[in-house]
Amino acid sequence: MPFKTLLTVTGPDHGDDDLRLAAGLCEEIDAHLSVLVVVIAAPPSGGEYAAVVSPAWLAEREAEMETLEKRSSVVSKMLSESAVSADLSSEYPEQSWTDEIIGRRARYADLTIVGPELLASRLLKDKVLAGSLFSSGKPVLLVPEGARATLKPKRVLVAWDASPEASRAVREALDILSSADEVRIAMIDPIDDERHHGAEPGADVAAYLSRHGVKVAVDRLPSSGHSVADVLRQHATDTGAELVVMGAYGHSRLRERIFGGVTKSMIEDPGLAVLMAR
């Protein structure tokens, strides 16, 4: 399915670079741009001094709402001067349900764009990724600083581990994959049994993609003591990939936070544009 609506989220301390990046992607594929401005509300005061600090907290919230209004005004002006079709909304949620608020908005887009500014914003970035991946069922595109942003890449690397998450990512990216000149299926230390990759690792997914007109090749890679994320990034560099397509959070988010994982590593250091789905 083609991407017809792209969502991007911007915060109070952001500039307009992520917005321009998202608008450029919309121009590239003739899509509509949806922008959500988010200011996360300051937590309420507590403890024995609550009665004393409460007025300060209320003043802080009023200032935050003014910031939201000003940021929305700046974004609105920019969108009015843009050639792309666009809409704008704003939210002032409490921190505890910010990801759900963002997820609801992401349900009405085909793809959420996470550019360099948002990637550098720890709290809002985490809320956008959690909301998009867990509350909307839609994919996200990570575009780190210095990476080329395109939804029409010539060379794509698919990180394949035969998981439902990887399958969803491939399905979401079918239009991209079928238009690419080269798609490489990368498997790290694949297990050849019926519960994992089958008798011939990569054969089934290659056949599936070939039926969609994808020009596909299969790469079975040893980890050789390196992390899966490092092997993927290096192979993307070696093959000249412009985009990595992968499933996200095959393990629980708690396990990823405690023990690390491929998703966490790729989010913290993508290296190039990464399309993730869950």
XYZ file of C-alpha atoms in Angstrom:
278
model
C 0.000 0.000 0.000
C 1.426 3.423 -0.887
C 2.041 6.006 1.807
C -0.500 8.804 1.369
C -0.292 10.521 4.772
C 2.931 11.179 6.672
C 2.898 12.297 10.307
C 5.622 14.218 12.081
C 5.673 15.411 15.683
C 7.392 18.571 16.840
C 8.075 19.962 20.302
C 8.527 23.416 21.840
C 12.320 23.462 21.565
C 12.556 22.209 17.998
C 13.393 24.168 14.895
C 11.844 23.539 11.505
C 14.376 21.105 10.026
C 12.298 18.001 10.792
C 9.236 19.688 9.310
C 11.110 20.503 6.117
C 12.410 16.939 5.960
C 8.884 15.530 6.286
C 7.535 18.016 3.748
C 10.266 17.000 1.319
C 9.287 13.346 1.676
C 5.660 14.282 1.009
C 6.681 16.104 -2.156
C 8.727 13.096 -3.240
C 5.777 10.680 -3.095
C 2.865 13.138 -3.459
C 1.584 12.570 0.081
C -0.273 14.665 2.656
C 1.627 15.977 5.683
C 0.080 15.806 9.137
C 1.876 17.757 11.878
C 1.283 17.309 15.598
C 2.695 19.907 17.996
C 3.186 18.465 21.488
C 4.128 20.130 24.761
C 4.233 17.637 27.637
C 2.676 19.097 30.768
C 4.795 19.643 33.850
C 3.994 17.093 36.587
C 1.896 18.367 39.508
C 3.532 19.437 42.699
C 3.522 16.999 45.621
C 4.716 16.506 49.145
C 4.327 18.690 52.221
C 5.250 21.866 50.328
C 2.540 21.383 47.664
C 0.464 24.267 48.987
C 3.452 26.571 48.683
C 4.659 25.573 45.243
C 1.243 25.027 43.668
C 0.943 28.620 42.382
C 4.349 28.259 40.734
C 3.238 25.013 39.125
C 0.068 26.637 37.789
C 2.131 29.478 36.382
C 4.417 26.937 34.737
C 1.452 25.244 33.082
C 0.140 28.558 31.810
C 3.563 29.293 30.335
C 3.624 25.868 28.684
C 0.229 26.440 27.098
C 1.455 29.769 25.763
C 4.518 27.992 24.371
C 2.260 25.461 22.665
C 0.225 28.242 21.094
C 3.331 30.079 19.881
C 4.920 26.935 18.444
C 1.666 26.021 16.698
C 1.509 29.505 15.202
C 5.050 29.228 13.826
C 4.349 25.786 12.343
C 1.064 26.987 10.855
C 2.837 29.847 9.084
C 5.466 27.499 7.699
C 2.853 25.050 6.420
C 0.893 27.876 4.782
C 4.001 28.722 2.774
C 4.660 25.107 1.791
C 3.550 23.524 -1.465
C 2.417 20.303 0.193
C -1.078 19.512 1.424
C -0.976 19.655 5.218
C -2.958 19.751 8.441
C -1.940 20.830 11.935
C -3.071 19.778 15.397
C -1.707 20.321 18.907
C -1.819 18.510 22.239
C -0.894 19.350 25.830
C -0.927 15.908 27.512
C 0.300 14.678 30.845
C 3.509 12.662 30.527
C 1.862 9.365 31.508
C -0.445 9.244 28.511
C 1.520 11.185 25.911
C 2.361 8.041 23.922
C -1.324 7.081 23.743
C -2.272 10.579 22.519
C 0.407 10.408 19.819
C -0.597 6.849 18.934
C -4.189 7.908 18.323
C -3.015 10.553 15.885
C -0.643 8.100 14.183
C -3.562 5.765 13.428
C -4.673 8.249 10.780
C -1.300 8.318 9.024
C 0.545 5.690 7.016
C 3.995 6.494 8.388
C 5.460 8.575 11.227
C 8.649 10.489 10.397
C 11.225 10.851 13.174
C 13.906 13.290 12.044
C 17.206 14.369 13.644
C 15.678 16.982 15.951
C 13.173 14.546 17.392
C 15.818 11.811 17.683
C 17.829 14.210 19.870
C 14.830 14.891 22.127
C 14.912 12.007 24.608
C 11.493 12.160 26.278
C 9.404 13.209 23.284
C 11.268 10.784 21.004
C 10.466 7.885 23.335
C 6.810 8.900 23.479
C 6.536 9.205 19.686
C 8.142 5.804 19.086
C 6.055 4.081 21.769
C 2.851 5.700 20.547
C 3.458 4.992 16.873
C 4.754 1.437 17.230
C 2.556 0.175 20.083
C -0.625 2.289 19.904
C -1.140 2.757 16.180
C 0.142 -0.386 14.455
C 1.801 1.875 11.878
C 5.499 2.039 10.950
C 8.019 4.766 11.689
C 10.890 6.137 9.636
C 14.006 7.170 11.571
C 16.193 9.679 9.754
C 19.374 10.483 11.728
C 21.594 13.516 11.229
C 23.479 13.304 7.942
C 21.367 10.490 6.487
C 19.653 10.852 3.131
C 15.885 11.029 3.569
C 14.045 9.278 0.752
C 11.059 6.992 0.295
C 12.325 6.037 -3.149
C 15.668 4.388 -2.304
C 17.563 2.495 -4.970
C 19.147 0.010 -2.559
C 17.407 -1.386 0.521
C 18.554 -3.771 3.243
C 15.875 -5.884 4.930
C 16.809 -7.215 8.382
C 15.067 -10.591 8.386
C 14.697 -12.846 11.429
C 11.462 -14.608 10.386
C 9.535 -12.872 13.186
C 6.006 -11.433 12.932
C 7.529 -7.970 13.425
C 9.903 -8.415 10.472
C 7.029 -9.718 8.369
C 4.946 -6.639 9.208
C 7.842 -4.343 8.295
C 8.263 -6.044 4.922
C 4.541 -5.787 4.242
C 4.463 -2.093 5.138
C 7.469 -1.416 2.884
C 6.300 -3.396 -0.156
C 5.848 -0.332 -2.361
C 9.350 0.860 -1.479
C 10.868 -2.578 -2.020
C 9.171 -3.201 -5.360
C 10.452 0.130 -6.707
C 14.065 -0.344 -5.590
C 16.841 -1.452 -7.912
C 18.215 -3.879 -5.318
C 16.846 -5.374 -2.111
C 19.098 -7.515 0.051
C 17.680 -9.812 2.727
C 20.167 -9.886 5.609
C 20.003 -12.733 8.132
C 22.413 -12.913 11.050
C 23.312 -16.445 12.174
C 20.070 -17.895 10.718
C 18.742 -21.143 12.210
C 17.560 -23.615 9.580
C 14.623 -25.418 11.159
C 10.865 -25.272 10.755
C 10.385 -23.019 13.811
C 12.791 -20.390 12.469
C 13.929 -19.889 8.864
C 12.982 -23.260 7.350
C 15.232 -25.711 5.541
C 16.778 -22.966 3.397
C 17.036 -19.659 5.308
C 15.822 -16.740 3.237
C 14.196 -18.798 0.484
C 10.613 -18.238 1.612
C 10.849 -14.480 2.092
C 12.771 -14.129 -1.182
C 10.050 -16.038 -3.043
C 7.348 -13.923 -1.389
C 9.042 -10.678 -2.395
C 9.804 -11.910 -5.905
C 6.084 -12.411 -6.498
C 5.687 -8.695 -5.798
C 8.288 -7.838 -8.410
C 11.089 -7.150 -5.907
C 14.649 -7.607 -7.183
C 15.909 -9.578 -4.216
C 19.129 -11.220 -3.068
C 19.772 -13.150 0.153
C 22.770 -12.592 2.456
C 23.430 -15.020 5.330
C 25.846 -13.275 7.679
C 27.802 -14.554 10.688
C 27.836 -12.328 13.752
C 31.416 -13.400 14.591
C 31.096 -12.026 18.103
C 29.612 -8.692 17.042
C 26.140 -7.442 17.911
C 23.360 -7.942 15.373
C 22.892 -4.173 15.104
C 26.577 -3.633 14.342
C 26.533 -6.339 11.664
C 23.455 -4.803 10.069
C 24.922 -1.291 10.047
C 28.192 -2.520 8.565
C 26.436 -4.588 5.906
C 24.250 -1.612 5.002
C 27.410 0.430 4.490
C 29.128 -2.329 2.509
C 26.155 -2.753 0.153
C 25.443 0.969 -0.255
C 21.960 0.688 1.242
C 19.991 3.910 1.604
C 17.359 2.378 3.874
C 17.079 -0.465 6.387
C 13.694 -2.157 6.832
C 13.259 -4.085 10.081
C 10.813 -5.290 12.692
C 10.781 -3.517 16.056
C 10.663 -4.891 19.586
C 10.601 -8.622 19.014
C 11.217 -8.739 22.777
C 9.364 -6.728 25.412
C 10.276 -3.085 25.909
C 11.291 -3.890 29.494
C 13.761 -6.508 28.303
C 15.105 -4.096 25.700
C 15.655 -1.435 28.381
C 17.377 -3.797 30.786
C 19.388 -6.025 28.489
C 19.543 -3.966 25.311
C 18.455 -5.232 21.933
C 18.622 -4.668 18.198
C 15.702 -2.208 18.238
C 17.178 -0.143 21.055
C 20.606 -0.057 19.407
C 19.224 0.959 16.023
C 17.117 3.719 17.583
C 20.081 5.118 19.530
C 22.465 4.909 16.567
C 20.646 4.258 13.262
C 23.562 5.243 11.027
C 21.158 5.588 8.088
C 17.438 5.842 7.514
C 15.542 2.963 9.148
C 11.912 1.962 8.605
C 10.575 0.039 11.620
C 7.246 -1.711 12.155
C 5.770 -3.872 14.835
